[in-house]
Coordinates of C-alpha atoms in Angstrom, one line a residue:
Chain A
M1 CA -27.7 40.3 -19.7
Y2 CA -24.9 41.4 -17.4
V3 CA -23.9 45.1 -17.7
A4 CA -20.5 46.0 -16.2
V5 CA -20.2 48.7 -13.6
K6 CA -17.1 50.9 -13.1
G7 CA -15.7 52.6 -10.0
G8 CA -15.2 51.4 -6.4
E9 CA -11.5 50.7 -6.9
G10 CA -10.5 52.3 -3.6
A11 CA -13.1 50.4 -1.7
I12 CA -12.1 47.2 -3.3
D13 CA -8.4 47.7 -2.5
N14 CA -9.3 48.5 1.1
A15 CA -11.6 45.4 1.3
H16 CA -8.7 43.2 0.1
R17 CA -6.4 44.8 2.7
L18 CA -9.0 44.1 5.4
L19 CA -9.3 40.6 4.1
A20 CA -5.5 40.1 4.5
H21 CA -5.8 41.4 8.0
E22 CA -8.6 39.1 8.9
R23 CA -6.8 36.2 7.3
R24 CA -3.9 36.8 9.7
G25 CA -6.2 36.8 12.7
D26 CA -4.9 37.8 16.1
R27 CA -1.2 38.7 15.6
A28 CA -0.4 37.4 19.0
V29 CA -1.0 33.9 17.7
P30 CA 1.9 32.5 15.6
E31 CA 1.3 32.4 11.9
I32 CA 0.6 29.0 10.4
S33 CA 3.2 27.6 7.9
L34 CA 2.6 25.7 4.7
A35 CA 4.4 22.8 6.2
Q36 CA 2.1 22.8 9.2
I37 CA -1.0 22.8 6.8
S38 CA 0.5 20.1 4.6
E39 CA 1.5 17.8 7.5
Q40 CA -1.2 18.4 10.0
L41 CA -4.3 19.2 7.9
S42 CA -3.3 16.7 5.3
L43 CA -6.7 15.4 4.4
G44 CA -7.9 19.0 3.7
V45 CA -4.9 19.3 1.4
D46 CA -5.8 16.1 -0.3
R47 CA -9.3 17.3 -0.9
V48 CA -8.0 20.5 -2.5
M49 CA -5.7 18.6 -4.7
V50 CA -8.5 16.1 -5.8
E51 CA -11.1 18.8 -6.6
G52 CA -8.5 21.3 -7.8
S53 CA -7.4 18.5 -10.1
L54 CA -3.7 19.3 -9.4
Y55 CA -1.3 17.1 -7.4
D56 CA 1.0 19.5 -5.6
R57 CA 0.8 19.5 -1.8
E58 CA 2.7 22.8 -1.3
L59 CA 0.4 24.7 -3.7
A60 CA -2.7 23.2 -2.2
S61 CA -1.4 24.2 1.3
L62 CA -0.8 27.7 0.1
A63 CA -4.3 27.8 -1.4
I64 CA -5.8 26.7 1.9
K65 CA -3.9 29.4 3.8
Q66 CA -4.8 32.1 1.3
A67 CA -8.5 31.0 1.3
R68 CA -8.6 31.1 5.1
G69 CA -9.5 27.4 5.2
D70 CA -12.4 27.8 2.7
L71 CA -11.7 24.7 0.7
I72 CA -13.9 25.5 -2.3
E73 CA -12.1 28.9 -2.6
A74 CA -8.8 27.0 -2.3
I75 CA -9.9 24.6 -5.1
F76 CA -10.7 27.7 -7.2
L77 CA -7.3 29.2 -6.6
L78 CA -5.5 25.9 -7.5
R79 CA -7.6 25.6 -10.8
A80 CA -6.6 29.1 -11.7
F81 CA -2.9 28.5 -11.0
R82 CA -3.1 25.3 -13.1
A83 CA -4.1 27.3 -16.1
T84 CA -0.8 29.3 -16.0
L85 CA 1.4 26.2 -16.7
P86 CA 2.0 24.4 -20.0
R87 CA 1.2 20.7 -20.2
F88 CA 4.1 18.5 -21.0
G89 CA 1.9 15.5 -21.8
N90 CA 0.1 12.6 -20.3
S91 CA 1.5 10.0 -17.9
E92 CA 1.5 6.3 -18.5
P93 CA -1.6 4.9 -16.8
V94 CA -0.7 4.3 -13.1
D95 CA -0.7 0.7 -11.9
T96 CA -2.7 0.5 -8.7
G97 CA -2.0 -3.2 -8.5
A98 CA 1.6 -2.4 -7.8
M99 CA 0.7 0.1 -5.1
Q100 CA 2.9 0.4 -2.0
I101 CA 0.0 -0.3 0.4
R102 CA -0.7 1.8 3.5
R103 CA -4.3 0.6 3.9
R104 CA -6.3 -2.1 2.2
I105 CA -9.6 -3.5 3.3
S106 CA -12.4 -5.6 1.7
S107 CA -15.9 -5.8 3.1
T108 CA -16.6 -8.8 0.8
F109 CA -13.9 -11.3 1.8
K110 CA -12.5 -11.8 5.2
D111 CA -9.4 -13.7 4.0
I112 CA -7.9 -11.9 1.1
P113 CA -4.3 -12.7 0.0
G114 CA -2.2 -10.0 1.6
G115 CA -4.7 -9.6 4.4
Q116 CA -6.9 -6.7 5.7
I117 CA -4.7 -3.8 6.6
L118 CA -6.4 -1.0 8.5
G119 CA -3.6 1.6 8.2
P120 CA -4.2 5.1 9.5
T121 CA -8.0 5.2 9.7
F122 CA -10.8 7.0 11.5
D123 CA -12.8 3.7 11.4
Y124 CA -13.4 2.1 14.8
T125 CA -12.6 5.4 16.6
H126 CA -15.4 6.5 19.0
R127 CA -15.7 9.9 17.5
L128 CA -15.3 11.5 21.0
L129 CA -13.4 14.8 21.1
D130 CA -9.9 14.2 22.5
P131 CA -9.1 17.0 25.0
A132 CA -5.4 15.9 25.0
L133 CA -5.1 17.4 21.5
A134 CA -6.1 20.8 22.8
E135 CA -2.6 21.0 24.2
D136 CA 0.7 20.3 22.5
S137 CA 0.9 16.6 22.3
T138 CA 3.5 14.0 21.2
P139 CA 1.8 10.8 20.0
E140 CA 3.3 7.4 20.7
A141 CA 5.6 6.1 18.0
P142 CA 3.6 3.7 15.7
A143 CA 3.7 0.0 16.5
T144 CA 5.6 -2.1 14.0
A145 CA 5.5 -5.7 12.8
E146 CA 7.4 -7.6 10.3
A147 CA 6.4 -6.5 6.8
S148 CA 5.2 -9.2 4.5
S149 CA 6.3 -9.5 0.9
E150 CA 3.1 -11.2 0.0
R151 CA 1.4 -9.8 -3.1
M152 CA -1.8 -7.9 -2.7
P153 CA -4.0 -8.6 -5.8
R154 CA -7.0 -6.5 -6.2
V155 CA -10.1 -8.2 -4.9
T156 CA -11.7 -7.7 -8.3
D157 CA -8.8 -9.6 -9.9
I158 CA -9.6 -12.6 -7.6
L159 CA -13.3 -12.5 -8.5
G160 CA -12.4 -12.1 -12.1
R161 CA -10.4 -15.3 -12.2
D162 CA -13.6 -17.3 -11.7
G163 CA -15.6 -15.1 -14.1
L164 CA -17.8 -14.0 -11.2
I165 CA -17.4 -10.3 -12.0
E166 CA -17.4 -8.4 -15.3
S167 CA -14.0 -7.5 -16.6
S168 CA -12.9 -3.8 -17.0
P169 CA -13.5 -2.3 -20.4
A170 CA -10.4 -3.2 -22.4
A171 CA -7.8 -0.6 -23.3
D172 CA -7.9 0.3 -27.0
A173 CA -4.5 1.5 -27.8
G174 CA -5.7 3.6 -30.7
A175 CA -8.7 5.3 -29.0
P176 CA -8.1 8.8 -27.7
V177 CA -8.7 9.4 -24.0
G178 CA -11.4 12.0 -23.4
D179 CA -10.2 15.2 -21.7
L180 CA -12.8 17.6 -20.4
T181 CA -10.2 20.3 -19.7
R182 CA -9.7 20.4 -23.5
E183 CA -13.1 19.9 -24.9
P184 CA -16.5 21.0 -23.6
L185 CA -18.8 18.3 -22.3
S186 CA -21.2 16.7 -24.6
F187 CA -23.7 14.0 -24.0
P188 CA -23.9 11.0 -24.0
A189 CA -20.4 10.9 -22.4
D190 CA -18.2 7.9 -22.4
R191 CA -17.0 6.3 -19.1
D192 CA -13.5 7.8 -19.3
L193 CA -15.0 11.3 -19.4
R194 CA -17.5 10.5 -16.7
L195 CA -14.7 9.2 -14.4
Q196 CA -12.6 12.4 -15.0
N197 CA -15.6 14.5 -14.2
L198 CA -16.3 12.5 -11.0
A199 CA -12.6 12.5 -10.0
R200 CA -12.7 16.3 -9.8
G201 CA -16.3 16.6 -8.7
D202 CA -17.4 18.0 -5.4
E203 CA -17.1 15.4 -2.6
G204 CA -20.3 16.6 -0.9
F205 CA -22.3 16.5 -4.1
L206 CA -21.1 13.0 -5.0
L207 CA -21.6 11.8 -1.4
S208 CA -25.2 12.9 -1.5
L209 CA -25.8 11.3 -4.9
A210 CA -24.1 8.1 -3.7
Y211 CA -26.3 8.1 -0.6
S212 CA -29.4 8.7 -2.7
S213 CA -28.6 5.6 -4.7
Q214 CA -28.3 3.5 -1.5
R215 CA -31.6 4.8 -0.3
G216 CA -33.4 3.6 -3.4
Y217 CA -33.0 6.3 -6.0
G218 CA -31.3 4.1 -8.5
R219 CA -30.5 1.3 -6.2
N220 CA -27.6 -1.0 -7.3
H221 CA -26.8 -3.1 -4.2
P222 CA -23.1 -2.2 -3.6
F223 CA -20.4 -3.9 -1.6
A224 CA -17.0 -2.3 -1.0
G225 CA -15.1 -5.0 -2.7
E226 CA -11.8 -3.2 -1.9
I227 CA -10.5 0.1 -0.8
R228 CA -6.8 0.6 -1.0
L229 CA -4.5 3.6 -0.1
G230 CA -0.9 3.9 -0.9
S231 CA 1.7 5.3 -3.3
V232 CA 2.2 4.5 -7.0
E233 CA 5.0 5.5 -9.3
V234 CA 4.1 8.0 -12.0
E235 CA 5.8 7.5 -15.3
F236 CA 5.9 9.8 -18.2
F237 CA 7.1 9.0 -21.7
A238 CA 9.7 11.8 -22.3
E239 CA 10.2 12.2 -26.1
D240 CA 13.6 13.9 -25.5
A241 CA 14.9 11.0 -23.4
G242 CA 13.2 8.4 -25.6
F243 CA 11.8 6.3 -22.8
A244 CA 9.3 6.4 -20.0
V245 CA 10.9 8.3 -17.1
P246 CA 9.8 7.9 -13.5
L247 CA 8.5 11.2 -12.0
G248 CA 8.2 10.0 -8.4
P249 CA 5.4 8.5 -6.3
I250 CA 1.9 10.0 -5.7
T251 CA -0.5 8.8 -3.0
L252 CA -3.9 7.5 -4.3
T253 CA -7.0 6.0 -2.9
E254 CA -8.8 3.4 -5.0
C255 CA -12.3 1.9 -4.4
Q256 CA -13.7 -1.1 -6.2
M257 CA -17.4 -1.4 -5.7
V258 CA -19.0 -4.8 -6.4
N259 CA -22.6 -4.5 -7.4
Q260 CA -25.5 -6.8 -8.2
F261 CA -25.4 -9.0 -11.2
K262 CA -26.5 -8.7 -14.7
G263 CA -26.7 -11.5 -17.2
S264 CA -28.4 -12.2 -20.5
A265 CA -29.6 -15.1 -22.6
T266 CA -26.0 -15.4 -23.9
E267 CA -24.0 -14.4 -20.8
A268 CA -24.0 -16.0 -17.4
P269 CA -24.9 -13.6 -14.6
C270 CA -21.9 -11.9 -12.9
F271 CA -21.3 -9.0 -10.6
T272 CA -21.0 -5.5 -12.0
R273 CA -18.7 -2.9 -10.8
G274 CA -18.2 0.8 -10.1
Y275 CA -14.8 2.5 -9.8
G276 CA -13.3 5.3 -7.8
L277 CA -9.8 6.8 -7.8
A278 CA -8.7 9.9 -6.1
F279 CA -5.4 11.8 -5.2
G280 CA -4.3 11.5 -1.6
H281 CA -6.1 9.8 1.2
S282 CA -9.7 10.5 0.1
E283 CA -11.7 7.5 1.0
R284 CA -15.2 9.1 1.2
K285 CA -14.5 10.6 -2.2
A286 CA -13.3 7.4 -3.8
M287 CA -16.3 5.5 -2.4
S288 CA -18.8 8.1 -3.5
M289 CA -17.2 8.2 -6.9
A290 CA -17.4 4.4 -7.3
L291 CA -21.1 4.4 -6.4
V292 CA -22.0 7.2 -8.7
D293 CA -19.8 5.6 -11.5
R294 CA -21.9 2.5 -11.2
A295 CA -25.2 4.4 -11.1
L296 CA -24.2 6.3 -14.3
R297 CA -23.7 2.9 -16.1
A298 CA -27.5 2.4 -16.0
R299 CA -27.9 3.0 -19.8
E300 CA -25.0 0.7 -20.6
L301 CA -26.4 -2.1 -18.4
D302 CA -30.0 -1.7 -19.7
E303 CA -31.3 -0.4 -16.4
E304 CA -34.2 2.1 -16.2
V305 CA -32.8 5.6 -15.8
A306 CA -35.1 7.1 -13.3
A307 CA -33.0 8.6 -10.5
P308 CA -30.7 11.7 -10.4
A309 CA -27.6 9.6 -9.7
Q310 CA -28.2 7.7 -13.0
D311 CA -28.7 10.9 -15.1
E312 CA -25.2 11.7 -16.6
E313 CA -26.2 15.1 -17.8
F314 CA -27.6 16.1 -14.4
V315 CA -24.6 14.6 -12.5
M316 CA -21.8 15.8 -14.8
S317 CA -23.2 19.3 -15.3
H318 CA -23.5 20.0 -11.6
S319 CA -20.6 18.1 -10.0
D320 CA -18.0 20.8 -10.4
N321 CA -17.9 23.1 -7.4
V322 CA -15.9 25.8 -9.1
Q323 CA -18.5 26.1 -11.8
A324 CA -21.3 25.8 -9.3
T325 CA -19.9 28.4 -6.9
G326 CA -19.2 30.7 -9.9
F327 CA -22.7 30.7 -11.0
V328 CA -24.3 30.9 -7.6
E329 CA -21.9 33.5 -6.3
H330 CA -22.1 35.7 -9.3
L331 CA -25.5 36.7 -8.0
K332 CA -23.5 38.9 -5.5
L333 CA -22.1 41.1 -8.3
P334 CA -24.0 44.3 -9.2
H335 CA -27.0 43.5 -11.4
Y336 CA -28.3 47.1 -11.1
V337 CA -29.2 47.5 -14.8
D338 CA -30.8 44.0 -15.0
F339 CA -32.8 44.7 -11.9
Q340 CA -33.9 48.2 -13.1
S341 CA -35.4 46.7 -16.2
E342 CA -37.2 44.0 -14.1
L343 CA -38.5 46.8 -11.8
G344 CA -39.7 48.8 -14.8
L345 CA -41.5 45.8 -16.2
L346 CA -43.1 45.0 -12.8
R347 CA -44.3 48.7 -12.4
K348 CA -45.9 48.5 -15.8
L349 CA -47.6 45.2 -15.0
R350 CA -48.9 46.6 -11.7
Q351 CA -50.2 49.7 -13.5
E352 CA -52.1 47.6 -16.0
F353 CA -53.4 45.4 -13.2
G354 CA -54.6 48.5 -11.3
A355 CA -56.2 49.9 -14.4
A356 CA -58.0 46.6 -15.1
D357 CA -59.1 46.5 -11.5
D358 CA -60.5 50.1 -11.7
A359 CA -62.3 49.2 -14.8
A360 CA -63.8 46.1 -13.2
L361 CA -64.9 48.1 -10.1
Q362 CA -66.4 50.7 -12.4
E363 CA -68.3 48.0 -14.2
A364 CA -69.6 46.4 -11.0
A365 CA -70.7 49.8 -9.8
E366 CA -72.7 50.5 -12.9
Chain B
M1 CA 22.4 -7.7 -30.7
A2 CA 25.1 -7.0 -28.2
I3 CA 24.7 -3.3 -28.8
M4 CA 20.9 -3.6 -28.2
T5 CA 21.6 -5.3 -24.9
T6 CA 24.0 -2.6 -23.9
T7 CA 21.4 0.1 -24.8
E8 CA 18.8 -1.7 -22.8
T9 CA 21.1 -2.1 -19.8
L10 CA 22.0 1.6 -19.9
Q11 CA 18.4 2.6 -20.2
R12 CA 17.4 0.5 -17.3
R13 CA 20.2 2.0 -15.2
R14 CA 19.1 5.5 -16.2
R15 CA 15.5 4.7 -15.3
N16 CA 16.4 3.2 -12.0
A17 CA 18.6 6.2 -11.2
M18 CA 15.8 8.6 -12.1
A19 CA 13.4 6.7 -9.9
V20 CA 15.8 7.1 -6.9
L21 CA 16.5 10.8 -7.7
A22 CA 12.8 11.7 -8.3
R23 CA 12.0 10.3 -4.8
S24 CA 14.8 12.2 -3.1
D25 CA 14.9 15.8 -1.8
A26 CA 16.6 18.4 -3.8
A27 CA 18.8 19.2 -0.8
A28 CA 19.8 15.5 -0.3
I29 CA 20.8 15.2 -4.0
A30 CA 22.7 18.5 -3.9
E31 CA 24.6 17.4 -0.8
R32 CA 25.7 14.2 -2.5
L33 CA 26.7 16.0 -5.7
A34 CA 28.7 18.6 -3.7
A35 CA 30.8 15.7 -2.3
I36 CA 32.0 14.6 -5.7
A37 CA 33.7 16.2 -8.6
T38 CA 31.0 17.1 -11.2
P39 CA 31.9 17.8 -14.8
S40 CA 31.1 21.2 -16.3
C41 CA 27.8 21.2 -18.2
A42 CA 25.6 23.5 -20.2
D43 CA 21.8 23.8 -20.1
L44 CA 20.3 22.2 -23.1
R45 CA 16.9 23.0 -21.9
Q46 CA 16.4 25.7 -19.3
P47 CA 14.8 24.1 -16.2
E48 CA 11.0 24.7 -16.4
N49 CA 7.8 23.9 -14.7
G50 CA 4.8 22.4 -16.3
L51 CA 2.0 19.8 -15.9
V52 CA 1.6 16.1 -16.6
M53 CA -1.9 14.7 -16.8
V54 CA -1.9 11.7 -14.6
R55 CA -3.9 8.8 -16.0
G56 CA -5.6 5.9 -14.3
R57 CA -7.3 2.8 -15.7
I58 CA -11.0 2.1 -15.5
G59 CA -11.4 -0.6 -12.8
G60 CA -7.7 -0.4 -12.1
D61 CA -6.8 -2.5 -15.1
G62 CA -9.0 -1.3 -18.0
A63 CA -8.9 1.5 -20.5
A64 CA -7.2 4.7 -19.5
F65 CA -8.9 7.9 -18.2
N66 CA -7.6 11.3 -17.1
L67 CA -7.5 11.5 -13.3
G68 CA -6.0 15.0 -12.8
E69 CA -2.8 16.9 -13.4
A70 CA 0.4 17.0 -11.4
T71 CA 3.1 19.7 -11.4
V72 CA 6.4 18.5 -12.9
S73 CA 9.8 20.2 -13.4
R74 CA 12.2 19.3 -16.1
A75 CA 15.6 20.1 -17.4
A76 CA 18.2 18.9 -19.9
V77 CA 22.0 19.4 -19.7
R78 CA 25.0 18.5 -22.0
L79 CA 28.3 17.7 -20.5
A80 CA 31.4 19.1 -22.2
S81 CA 32.2 15.6 -23.3
G82 CA 28.9 15.5 -25.1
E83 CA 26.6 13.3 -23.0
V84 CA 23.1 14.6 -22.7
G85 CA 21.1 14.1 -19.6
F86 CA 17.4 14.6 -18.8
G87 CA 15.8 15.4 -15.5
Y88 CA 12.1 15.1 -14.7
A89 CA 10.4 15.1 -11.2
L90 CA 7.1 15.8 -9.7
G91 CA 6.9 19.2 -8.1
R92 CA 8.2 22.6 -9.0
D93 CA 11.9 22.4 -7.9
L94 CA 13.9 23.5 -10.9
D95 CA 17.3 22.9 -9.1
K96 CA 16.2 19.3 -8.5
A97 CA 15.3 18.7 -12.2
R98 CA 18.7 20.1 -13.2
A99 CA 20.5 18.0 -10.7
I100 CA 18.7 14.9 -12.0
A101 CA 19.6 15.8 -15.5
L102 CA 23.3 16.2 -14.5
C103 CA 23.3 12.7 -12.8
D104 CA 21.6 11.2 -15.9
A105 CA 24.3 12.7 -18.1
M106 CA 27.1 11.5 -15.8
L107 CA 25.6 7.9 -15.8
Q108 CA 26.2 7.8 -19.6
S109 CA 29.8 8.8 -19.2
A110 CA 32.4 6.1 -18.5
D111 CA 34.4 8.6 -16.5
H112 CA 31.6 9.4 -14.1
V113 CA 29.2 6.4 -13.9
E114 CA 30.8 4.7 -11.0
L115 CA 31.1 7.8 -9.0
V116 CA 27.4 8.6 -9.4
E117 CA 26.3 5.1 -8.7
H118 CA 28.4 4.8 -5.5
Q119 CA 28.5 8.3 -4.1
V120 CA 25.1 9.7 -5.1
L121 CA 22.7 6.9 -5.9
A122 CA 23.7 4.3 -3.4
P123 CA 23.2 6.5 -0.3
L124 CA 20.0 8.0 -1.6
R125 CA 18.7 4.5 -2.4
A126 CA 19.5 3.3 1.0
R127 CA 17.6 6.2 2.6
I128 CA 14.6 5.5 0.4
E129 CA 14.6 1.8 1.2
A130 CA 14.8 2.5 4.9
N131 CA 11.8 4.8 4.7
I132 CA 9.8 2.2 2.7
T133 CA 10.7 -0.5 5.1
S134 CA 9.8 1.6 8.1
Q135 CA 6.5 2.5 6.6
A136 CA 5.8 -1.1 5.6
E137 CA 6.5 -2.2 9.2
Q138 CA 4.1 0.4 10.6
T139 CA 1.5 -0.7 8.1
A140 CA 2.0 -4.4 8.9
A141 CA 1.2 -3.7 12.6
T142 CA -2.4 -2.7 11.5
K143 CA -3.1 -6.0 9.7
V144 CA -6.2 -7.6 11.3
D145 CA -7.8 -10.9 11.3
F146 CA -11.5 -10.4 11.4
Y147 CA -13.5 -13.4 12.5
T148 CA -17.2 -13.8 11.9
L149 CA -19.6 -14.7 14.7
V150 CA -22.5 -16.9 14.1
R151 CA -25.6 -15.3 15.7
G152 CA -28.3 -17.3 17.5
E153 CA -28.5 -21.0 17.9
G154 CA -27.2 -21.8 14.4

């Protein structure tokens, strides 16, 4: 039981004033702007949007500034802000096949229609600190080449044509789409709810689970069938206008994992798949999500559920870093009454133990 | 049938216009609108901010799931001549939503449609297309041809 405490208002006010002072840092150093955060710490902004589950670069940048760069605190701020706005409705499902591609790679096929496009990536860098960035620097203008109008089908679509990979679960127009922001989690959870949970889940937690599945805790033999980054148009059916209105583009990262086969007496073996989708340029997140999505399909694919990454209740109940940090960090709040009762109990137990000991000594002496 | 076709054409025109406007800065739209004579209009819906739940599809092409929300601003205006326009855009810029609604209403008015198409939408569209092309060219320069090496004596 948590018993509230009162008082300390003055100290709390002063602590927050001190926090604002510390946030600003050395006042001789220019203050950072939201545009600087959004433009130059863009992957941090993306992560806050993904796990804050709110696409708004400016708000995510503000949250990062306010949280002094503590991304989980920033995610918390964004989630709290989100709760203040009404929801107009749901978008039409975005079409990642029609993505304006900025990066698109496959580790399964060398020659994919549309080609392998590296885009802006840390891959193949040497991970050596660059002292040039310690000073003001102006990078070279990007190289250009003639843009191709070749279509870029998803790699899974290509495999699907030959029946080599399972198809995605078909859309059932009548079926409601699960929404864990509206209804509390219950288990077993369908794949739509699992993907929503993973999409807003903590990147570090999902990364570790994904890694554990690769190391043998629920192994499922993955290949990165395709990773694509780019922008897609969001459309919203506006009842007042009477048609689906374009809202503008958002940047997404999509990962299609291709995993080892399943088959049965009636079905020829084919590759299975795991899916990851995330706001912004969030490759590690999308890959981890796809690996964990596949691991969580163990029950559906008649695999033994033996590892943490395959246990949906374990994964979904612990993936949310706002919930996790809330419960871990609430331990900082005063628990004086709780602790007093524990202390009282302990003293009583020790007294009884002492009395029993005395009695035993007495007995031994006699 | 002819009416149907006209409705469809107008709806396509409005959707195309909204796509251009939603991708443009509020300042750029305002600048173009300031250069033309805009009719007087009244707010039918006060500009407001809210959320839209963005949906994806399982596997990219399967059943829908909820990915996460996005901020959206919206507005609705009515011209003195009666046309009603709607404005929707990602973000929280109320002026932008209202400007889009005004353009949408003007597109439905024979008196204003040409002006909006040529003076507002055409230059904004040109700017967007230039940006897309420039980005596509930068992206194209990073296209690779991996080749596989056979190890050992084969």
